[in-house]
PDB file of C-alpha atoms in Angstrom:
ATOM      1  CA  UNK A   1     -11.102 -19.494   6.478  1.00 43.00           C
ATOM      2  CA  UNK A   2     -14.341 -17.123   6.879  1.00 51.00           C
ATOM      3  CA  UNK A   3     -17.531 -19.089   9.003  1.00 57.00           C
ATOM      4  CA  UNK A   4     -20.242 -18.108   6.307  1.00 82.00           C
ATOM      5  CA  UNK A   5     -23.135 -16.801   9.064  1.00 86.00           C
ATOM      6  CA  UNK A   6     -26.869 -17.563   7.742  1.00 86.00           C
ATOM      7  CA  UNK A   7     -29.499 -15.344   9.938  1.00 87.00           C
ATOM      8  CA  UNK A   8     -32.685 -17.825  10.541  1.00 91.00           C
ATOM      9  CA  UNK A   9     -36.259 -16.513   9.807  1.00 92.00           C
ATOM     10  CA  UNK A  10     -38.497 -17.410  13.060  1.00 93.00           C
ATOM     11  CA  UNK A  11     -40.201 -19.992  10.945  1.00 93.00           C
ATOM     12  CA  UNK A  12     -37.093 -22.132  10.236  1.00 94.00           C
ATOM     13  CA  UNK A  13     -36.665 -25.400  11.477  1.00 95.00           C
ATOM     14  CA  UNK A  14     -33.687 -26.253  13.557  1.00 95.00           C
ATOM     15  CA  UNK A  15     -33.309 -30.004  14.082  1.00 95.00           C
ATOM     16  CA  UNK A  16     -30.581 -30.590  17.173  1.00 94.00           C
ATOM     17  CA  UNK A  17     -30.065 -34.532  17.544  1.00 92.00           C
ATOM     18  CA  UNK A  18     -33.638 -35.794  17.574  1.00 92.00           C
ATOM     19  CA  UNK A  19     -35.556 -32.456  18.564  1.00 94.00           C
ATOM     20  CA  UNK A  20     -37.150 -30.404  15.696  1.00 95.00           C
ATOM     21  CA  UNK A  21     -38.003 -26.418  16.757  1.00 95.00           C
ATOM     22  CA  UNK A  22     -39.235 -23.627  14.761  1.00 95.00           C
ATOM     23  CA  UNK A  23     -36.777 -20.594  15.777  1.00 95.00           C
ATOM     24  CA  UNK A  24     -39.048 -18.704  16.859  1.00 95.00           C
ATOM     25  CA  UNK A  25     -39.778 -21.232  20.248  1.00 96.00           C
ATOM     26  CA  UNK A  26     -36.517 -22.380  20.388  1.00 95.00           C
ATOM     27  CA  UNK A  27     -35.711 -18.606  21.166  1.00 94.00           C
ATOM     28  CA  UNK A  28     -38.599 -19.030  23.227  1.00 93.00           C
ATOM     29  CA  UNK A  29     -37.394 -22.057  25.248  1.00 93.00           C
ATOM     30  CA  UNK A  30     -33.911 -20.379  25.721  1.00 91.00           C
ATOM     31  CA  UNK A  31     -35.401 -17.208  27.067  1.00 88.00           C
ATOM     32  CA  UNK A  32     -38.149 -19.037  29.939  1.00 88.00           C
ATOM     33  CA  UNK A  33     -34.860 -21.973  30.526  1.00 89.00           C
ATOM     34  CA  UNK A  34     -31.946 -19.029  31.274  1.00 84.00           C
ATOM     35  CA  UNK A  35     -34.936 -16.909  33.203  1.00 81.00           C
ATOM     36  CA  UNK A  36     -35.689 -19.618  35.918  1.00 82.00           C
ATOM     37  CA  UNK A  37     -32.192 -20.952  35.905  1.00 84.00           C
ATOM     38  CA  UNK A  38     -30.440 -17.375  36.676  1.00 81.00           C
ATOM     39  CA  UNK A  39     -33.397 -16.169  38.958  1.00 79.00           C
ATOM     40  CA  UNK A  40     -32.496 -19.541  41.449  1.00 84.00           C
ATOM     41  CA  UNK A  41     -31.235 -18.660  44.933  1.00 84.00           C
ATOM     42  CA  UNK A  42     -28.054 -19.342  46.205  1.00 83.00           C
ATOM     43  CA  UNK A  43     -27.881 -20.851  49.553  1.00 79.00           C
ATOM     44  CA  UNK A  44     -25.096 -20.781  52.009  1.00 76.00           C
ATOM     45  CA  UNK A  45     -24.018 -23.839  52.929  1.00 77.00           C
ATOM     46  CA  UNK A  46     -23.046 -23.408  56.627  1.00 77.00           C
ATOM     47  CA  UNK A  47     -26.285 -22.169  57.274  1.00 75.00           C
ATOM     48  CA  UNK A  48     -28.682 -23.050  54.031  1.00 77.00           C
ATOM     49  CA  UNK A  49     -29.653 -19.587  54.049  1.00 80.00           C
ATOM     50  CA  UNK A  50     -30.952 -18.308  51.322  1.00 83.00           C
ATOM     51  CA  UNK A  51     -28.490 -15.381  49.123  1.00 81.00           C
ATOM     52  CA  UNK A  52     -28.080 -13.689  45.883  1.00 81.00           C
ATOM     53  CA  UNK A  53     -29.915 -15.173  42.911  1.00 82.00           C
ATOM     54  CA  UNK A  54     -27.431 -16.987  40.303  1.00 80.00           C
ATOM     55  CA  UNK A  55     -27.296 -14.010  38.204  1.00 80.00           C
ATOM     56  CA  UNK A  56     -26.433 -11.251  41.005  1.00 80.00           C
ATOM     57  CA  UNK A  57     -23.931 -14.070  41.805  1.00 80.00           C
ATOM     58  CA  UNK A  58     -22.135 -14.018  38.408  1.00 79.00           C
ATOM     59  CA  UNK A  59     -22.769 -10.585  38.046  1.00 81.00           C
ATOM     60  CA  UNK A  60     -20.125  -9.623  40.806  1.00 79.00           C
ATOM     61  CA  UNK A  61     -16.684 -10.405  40.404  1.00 77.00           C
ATOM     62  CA  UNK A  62     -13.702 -10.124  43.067  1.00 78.00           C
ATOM     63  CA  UNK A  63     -10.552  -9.096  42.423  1.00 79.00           C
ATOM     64  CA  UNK A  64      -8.490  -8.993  45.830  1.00 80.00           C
ATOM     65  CA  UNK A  65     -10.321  -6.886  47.252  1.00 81.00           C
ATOM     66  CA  UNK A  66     -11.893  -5.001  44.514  1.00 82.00           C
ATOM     67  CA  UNK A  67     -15.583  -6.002  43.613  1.00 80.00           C
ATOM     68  CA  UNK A  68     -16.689  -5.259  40.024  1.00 79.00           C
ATOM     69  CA  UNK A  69     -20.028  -5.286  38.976  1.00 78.00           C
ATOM     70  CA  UNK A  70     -20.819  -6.306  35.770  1.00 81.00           C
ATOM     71  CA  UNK A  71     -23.950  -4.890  34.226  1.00 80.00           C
ATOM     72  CA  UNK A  72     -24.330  -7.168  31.103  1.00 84.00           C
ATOM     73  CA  UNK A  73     -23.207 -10.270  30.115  1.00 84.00           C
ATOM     74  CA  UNK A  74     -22.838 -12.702  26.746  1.00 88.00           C
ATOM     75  CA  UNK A  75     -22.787 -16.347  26.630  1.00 89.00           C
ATOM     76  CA  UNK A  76     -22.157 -18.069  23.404  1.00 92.00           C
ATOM     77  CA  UNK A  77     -23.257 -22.000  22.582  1.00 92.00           C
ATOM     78  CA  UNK A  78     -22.661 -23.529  19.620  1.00 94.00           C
ATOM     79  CA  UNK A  79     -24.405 -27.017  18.314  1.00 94.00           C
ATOM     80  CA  UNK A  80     -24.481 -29.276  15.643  1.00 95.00           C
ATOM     81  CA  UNK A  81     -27.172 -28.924  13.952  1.00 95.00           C
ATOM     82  CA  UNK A  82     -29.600 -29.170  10.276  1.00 94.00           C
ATOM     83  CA  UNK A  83     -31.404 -26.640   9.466  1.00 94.00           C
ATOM     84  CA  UNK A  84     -34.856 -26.185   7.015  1.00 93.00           C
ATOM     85  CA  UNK A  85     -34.809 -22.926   5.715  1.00 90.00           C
ATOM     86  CA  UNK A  86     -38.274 -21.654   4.279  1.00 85.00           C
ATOM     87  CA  UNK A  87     -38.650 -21.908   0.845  1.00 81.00           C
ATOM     88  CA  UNK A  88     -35.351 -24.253   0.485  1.00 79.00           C
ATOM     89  CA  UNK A  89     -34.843 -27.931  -0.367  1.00 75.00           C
ATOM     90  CA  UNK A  90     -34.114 -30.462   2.039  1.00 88.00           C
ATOM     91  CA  UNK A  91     -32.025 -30.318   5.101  1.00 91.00           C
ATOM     92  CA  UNK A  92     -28.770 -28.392   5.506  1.00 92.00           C
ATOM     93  CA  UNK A  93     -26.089 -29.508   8.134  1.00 93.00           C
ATOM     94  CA  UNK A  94     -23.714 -27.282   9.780  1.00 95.00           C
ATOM     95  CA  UNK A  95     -23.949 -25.550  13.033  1.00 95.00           C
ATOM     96  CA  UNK A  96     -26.183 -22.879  15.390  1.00 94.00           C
ATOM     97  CA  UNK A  97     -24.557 -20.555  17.206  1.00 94.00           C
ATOM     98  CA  UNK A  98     -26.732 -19.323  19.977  1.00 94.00           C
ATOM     99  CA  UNK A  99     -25.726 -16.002  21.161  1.00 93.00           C
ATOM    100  CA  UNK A 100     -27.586 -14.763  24.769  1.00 92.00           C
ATOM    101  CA  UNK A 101     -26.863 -11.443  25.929  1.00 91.00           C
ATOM    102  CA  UNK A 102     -28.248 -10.744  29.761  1.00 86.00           C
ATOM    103  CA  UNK A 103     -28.402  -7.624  31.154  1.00 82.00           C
ATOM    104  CA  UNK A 104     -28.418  -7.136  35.469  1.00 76.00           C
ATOM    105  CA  UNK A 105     -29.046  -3.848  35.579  1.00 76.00           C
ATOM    106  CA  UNK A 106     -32.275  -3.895  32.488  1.00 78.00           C
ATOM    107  CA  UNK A 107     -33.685  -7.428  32.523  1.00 72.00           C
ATOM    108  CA  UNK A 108     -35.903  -6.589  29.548  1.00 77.00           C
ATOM    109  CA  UNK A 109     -33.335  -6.181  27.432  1.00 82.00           C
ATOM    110  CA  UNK A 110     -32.057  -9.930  27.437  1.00 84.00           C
ATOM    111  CA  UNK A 111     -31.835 -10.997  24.214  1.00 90.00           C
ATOM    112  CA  UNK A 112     -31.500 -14.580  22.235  1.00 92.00           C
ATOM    113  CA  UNK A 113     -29.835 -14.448  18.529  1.00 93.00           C
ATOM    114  CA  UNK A 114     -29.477 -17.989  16.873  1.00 94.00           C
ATOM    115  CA  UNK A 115     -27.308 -17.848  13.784  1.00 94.00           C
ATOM    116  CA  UNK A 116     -26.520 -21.064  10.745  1.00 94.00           C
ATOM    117  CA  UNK A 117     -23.043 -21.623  10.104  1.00 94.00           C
ATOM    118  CA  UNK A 118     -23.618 -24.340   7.509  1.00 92.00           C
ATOM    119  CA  UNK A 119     -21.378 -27.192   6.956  1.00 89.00           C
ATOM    120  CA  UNK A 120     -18.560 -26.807   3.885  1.00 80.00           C
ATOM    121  CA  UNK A 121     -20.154 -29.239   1.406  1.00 67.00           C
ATOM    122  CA  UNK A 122     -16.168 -29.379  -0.143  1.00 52.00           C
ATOM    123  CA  UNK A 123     -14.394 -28.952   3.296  1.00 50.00           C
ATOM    124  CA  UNK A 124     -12.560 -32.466   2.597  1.00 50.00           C
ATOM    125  CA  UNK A 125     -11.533 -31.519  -1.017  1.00 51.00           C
ATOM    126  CA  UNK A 126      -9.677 -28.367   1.650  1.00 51.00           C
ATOM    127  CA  UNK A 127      -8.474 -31.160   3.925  1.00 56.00           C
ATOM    128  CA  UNK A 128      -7.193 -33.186   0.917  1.00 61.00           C
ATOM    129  CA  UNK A 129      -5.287 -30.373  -0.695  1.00 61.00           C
ATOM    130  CA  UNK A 130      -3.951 -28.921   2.324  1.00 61.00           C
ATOM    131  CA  UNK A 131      -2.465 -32.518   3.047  1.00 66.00           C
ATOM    132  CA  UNK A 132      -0.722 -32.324  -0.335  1.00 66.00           C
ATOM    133  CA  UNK A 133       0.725 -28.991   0.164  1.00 63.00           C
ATOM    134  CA  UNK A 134       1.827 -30.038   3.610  1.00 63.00           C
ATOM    135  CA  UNK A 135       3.567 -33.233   1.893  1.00 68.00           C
ATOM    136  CA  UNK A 136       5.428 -30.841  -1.190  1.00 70.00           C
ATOM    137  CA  UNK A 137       6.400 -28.315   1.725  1.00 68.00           C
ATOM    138  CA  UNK A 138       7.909 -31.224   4.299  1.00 67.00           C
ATOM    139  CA  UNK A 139       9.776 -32.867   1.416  1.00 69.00           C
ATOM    140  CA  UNK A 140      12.016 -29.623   0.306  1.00 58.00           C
TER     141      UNK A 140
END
């Protein structure tokens, strides 16, 4: 089965439990939220000293005693969700993926995406006729 991706215009309304956002600020939100989160200090906790920010932290992996630095990273959420599209009618349900890509090394090229993955309006007519061929197959 093939997840039917719908790109959002920036004046779209995504509606995420009781919250309504145009795209454009949820992006918005996203970007200032992951900027102040991954800029925080680490502190050691012998000493409360301050280290590495959160994202020089994740950044640097160990292996043994190999460290590998890892220039750019992606981080995927996905959300139920209802979407208004412009010029559409009524709400659609379905889901938002929200794709972030951060980068260590260029921090200006961080970028939010925030794709629709609507809901199958026939997805239990699926269900229902995968049951029955389930039932023909177990019985033979």
């Amino acid at each position: 089965m093939q997840n039917n991706f719908i790109s959002l215009d920036s004046d779209d309304v995504i509606l995420i439990d009781d919250n309504a956002f145009k795209v454009s600020k949820l992006k918005m939100l996203i970007e200032q939220q992951l900027q102040g989160q991954l800029n925080r200090r680490t502190y050691n906790e012998n000493s409360l000293e301050s280290g590495a920010s959160i994202l020089q932290t994740l950044s640097n992996l160990t292996l043994n005693s190999n460290q590998i630095s890892l220039a750019e990273m992606n981080y995927l959420y996905t959300n139920q969700c209802q979407i208004l599209k412009i010029n559409n009618s009524g709400w659609q349900k379905g889901k938002i993926n929200i794709k972030v890509f951060v980068s260590h090394l260029q921090p200006h090229t961080n970028k939010v995406d925030i794709v629709f993955i609507p809901e199958l309006e026939n997805a239990k007519e699926y269900d229902a006729l995968l049951e029955d061929m389930f039932k023909i197959l177990s019985e033979d």
